[in-house]
Amino acid sequence: MALLTVETLTLATADTVLVEDLSFTIAPGERFGLIGESGSGKSLTSLAVTGLLPRAITPSGRIVLDGTEVIGASERALGALRGRAVATVFQEPLTALDPLMPLGRQIAGPVRRRLKRTGEASAAAVTAEVRKLTDQVRLPDPERLLGAYPHEVSGGQRQRVAIAMALACRPKLLIADEPTTALDVTTQAEIVTLLLDLVRDEGIALLFISHDLGVVGQVAERVMVMRNGRAVESGPAGQVLTAPRDDYTRSLVAAARRFDDALEGRP
Amino acid sequence: MSAVTRSRPRSNPVHWLGYGLVGIVVLFGVVSFFWTPYALSDMAGGRLEPPSAAHWAGTDRLGRDLFTQLMIGARIALVVGCGAVLIGGVIGIVTGVLAAFATRVADDALAAVFDILIAFPTLLIAMLVVAAREEASLGTAILALGIGLSPIVGRITRILTKRVLSKDYITAARVSGTGWGSIVFWHVLPNIAPFLGVNLALQFGLAVMAEASLSYLGLGAPPPNASWGRMLQEAQGTVYTAPWGALLPGLALFALVIGINLLADGLRDRFDPQRRDG
């Protein structure tokens, strides 16, 4: 049974349709890539999955996440679902972390909530779990960084903390919304490798959203390409990215190839 | 990789002036509970004596010691300021946060109420409350000023809260299943606190001024409370023959309000970690 089922999802404001007739499924442990340029509706789709759409946007269609209907669910039901079934890593870790809270306390928040659900949320248990998570995300010098504020550490370190916070929920689905876009290239590669290792080790399904074909190709098993709120092509990553059938996908792949060629100095 | 820097806040001499001025007023206010040079009702001095070794700030036209009155006035200014900011702060923060979380219609309605109440002069609201309570007392003055300040605090709380709620870290917290209660206490309040704290300190200054005005009008704390405002009022008839009677409470008021404003600046620099390294 699929972990996430999205069926004929349409998102609209009073006068514009932003996402139209979108359908896809993600199986437990599967890595799914959502590709598209800015404004194609990828991020809105991810917000719809977690039930966090802005009030002005009305969803229709069906979203079933881990057996729960998301559209039309009560805030209480969604709250439980968010902690348990899904977690999100955002594009810009500087704004996704509370600027006035030390990093260690930010990781401890979701850890404590999860431990409370299972029973024992003693201070020692929370601290131990936080340390385990910082090891998992390979945060250097945790002693020092856990006491630091977000603006005091580097972008890559911030994103590692954000990933640790997402993992702290032990989600079944991890949504990564352009998690590397705000980082420099070498850090990007580290974060992608880290995410990939983590979801593989923990058996977490991944919804990876990006406009970067190269990164998506590296991460996802199946991909879907979106344009202007509609799906234009979907299929296994290898097939879509090497032998695209749709014109738009073909132009994206060609552009990416030209870019790579230019980087490597080929004519 | 940037190093973790936690430089100590640079001490700014202007802020120290603020701490100093407020400290002196607090010191006199606290000491006045235990000791004053004379009893407040002691009319043994000569009338309108200038400052001397016996009467450090001179005497009023009933022969009472003005330094004693200044000390008790400091106590009253602080009690009124703290009380009014506490009442106005609680009402304002609660309604402001509720407005920011409310549905569109309720939010617009509350915002309109704040704006209408702000358009009323604080002093007028205070006078209405005093009139409704049918007696002028210290408690009435505090309540009146607290209610008068609350819409200002409410409006700024609403705006600050909305700004914080639109941040990614709130979305991130919600995605990870944080309840609204925790979001308010762990994310919203700490993030609005530096700005709100500065504003509350400014409101403290306004409350002290407004209390002086109420007392000047005879609507503040009744005798035997010696408010600075009432000292000004009593001295106005003799301002040409005994200027110190009006000058000293005026200066005291000025020093406290300036001191509070500088202190607010200093506190903001100290408690906002993003400004620490700047």
Coordinates of C-alpha atoms in Angstrom, one line a residue, chain B residues 41-165:
Chain B
S41 CA 2.7 65.4 57.3
D42 CA 5.4 67.1 59.3
M43 CA 4.7 70.8 58.8
A44 CA 7.3 72.1 61.2
G45 CA 9.5 73.7 58.6
G46 CA 9.2 77.3 57.5
R47 CA 7.0 78.1 54.5
L48 CA 8.7 78.0 51.1
E49 CA 12.2 77.7 52.4
P50 CA 14.9 77.3 49.8
P51 CA 17.1 74.2 49.8
S52 CA 19.3 74.0 52.9
A53 CA 21.1 71.5 55.1
A54 CA 17.9 70.9 57.1
H55 CA 15.6 70.7 54.0
W56 CA 17.7 69.4 51.1
A57 CA 15.0 70.4 48.5
G58 CA 13.4 73.2 50.5
T59 CA 9.8 73.2 51.8
D60 CA 6.4 73.8 50.3
R61 CA 3.9 76.5 51.4
L62 CA 2.6 74.3 54.3
G63 CA 6.2 73.9 55.6
R64 CA 6.5 70.3 54.6
D65 CA 9.8 68.9 53.5
L66 CA 10.1 68.7 49.7
F67 CA 12.8 66.0 49.6
T68 CA 10.5 63.7 51.6
Q69 CA 7.8 64.3 49.0
L70 CA 10.2 63.7 46.1
M71 CA 11.2 60.3 47.6
I72 CA 7.6 59.2 48.1
G73 CA 6.9 60.6 44.6
A74 CA 9.6 58.3 43.2
R75 CA 8.0 55.3 44.9
I76 CA 4.6 56.3 43.5
A77 CA 5.9 56.8 40.0
L78 CA 7.5 53.3 40.0
V79 CA 4.5 51.6 41.5
V80 CA 2.2 53.3 38.9
G81 CA 4.6 52.6 36.0
C82 CA 5.1 48.9 36.9
G83 CA 1.4 48.4 37.7
A84 CA 0.2 50.1 34.5
V85 CA 2.7 48.3 32.3
L86 CA 1.8 45.0 33.9
I87 CA -2.0 45.5 33.4
G88 CA -1.6 47.0 29.9
G89 CA 1.0 44.4 29.0
V90 CA -1.1 41.4 30.0
I91 CA -4.3 42.7 28.3
G92 CA -2.4 43.9 25.2
I93 CA -0.2 40.8 24.7
V94 CA -3.1 38.4 25.1
T95 CA -5.5 40.3 22.8
G96 CA -2.7 41.0 20.3
V97 CA -1.6 37.4 20.0
L98 CA -5.3 36.3 19.8
A99 CA -5.9 38.8 17.0
A100 CA -2.9 37.5 15.1
F101 CA -4.2 33.9 15.3
A102 CA -7.9 34.8 14.8
T103 CA -9.9 34.4 11.6
R104 CA -9.8 37.2 9.2
V105 CA -13.0 38.9 10.4
A106 CA -12.1 38.7 14.1
D107 CA -8.6 40.0 13.4
D108 CA -9.9 43.0 11.4
A109 CA -12.4 43.7 14.2
L110 CA -9.8 43.6 16.9
A111 CA -7.4 45.7 14.8
A112 CA -10.1 48.3 14.4
V113 CA -10.8 48.3 18.2
F114 CA -7.1 48.8 18.9
D115 CA -7.0 51.7 16.4
I116 CA -10.1 53.4 17.8
L117 CA -8.9 53.0 21.4
I118 CA -5.5 54.4 20.4
A119 CA -7.2 57.4 18.8
F120 CA -8.6 58.2 22.3
P121 CA -6.0 60.1 24.3
T122 CA -4.7 57.8 27.1
L123 CA -5.4 60.5 29.6
L124 CA -9.1 60.7 28.5
I125 CA -9.5 56.9 28.9
A126 CA -7.9 57.2 32.3
M127 CA -10.2 60.0 33.3
L128 CA -13.2 57.9 32.2
V129 CA -12.1 55.0 34.3
V130 CA -11.5 57.3 37.3
A131 CA -15.0 58.7 36.8
A132 CA -16.5 55.2 36.5
R133 CA -14.8 54.1 39.7
E134 CA -16.2 57.3 41.4
E135 CA -13.1 57.9 43.4
A136 CA -9.5 58.9 42.7
S137 CA -7.1 56.4 44.3
L138 CA -3.7 55.0 43.4
G139 CA -5.3 51.7 42.4
T140 CA -7.8 53.5 40.1
A141 CA -5.0 55.5 38.5
I142 CA -3.0 52.3 37.8
L143 CA -6.0 50.5 36.4
A144 CA -6.9 53.4 34.3
L145 CA -3.4 53.9 32.8
G146 CA -3.1 50.1 32.3
I147 CA -6.3 50.0 30.3
G148 CA -5.2 53.2 28.4
L149 CA -1.9 51.5 27.4
S150 CA -3.3 48.1 26.5
P151 CA -4.4 48.9 22.9
I152 CA -1.0 50.3 22.0
V153 CA 0.6 47.1 23.3
G154 CA -2.1 45.0 21.6
R155 CA -1.5 46.6 18.3
I156 CA 2.2 46.2 18.3
T157 CA 1.9 42.6 19.6
R158 CA -0.5 41.8 16.8
I159 CA 1.9 43.1 14.2
L160 CA 5.0 41.5 15.6
T161 CA 3.2 38.2 16.1
K162 CA 2.0 38.2 12.5
R163 CA 5.5 38.9 11.3
V164 CA 6.9 36.0 13.3
L165 CA 4.0 33.7 12.2

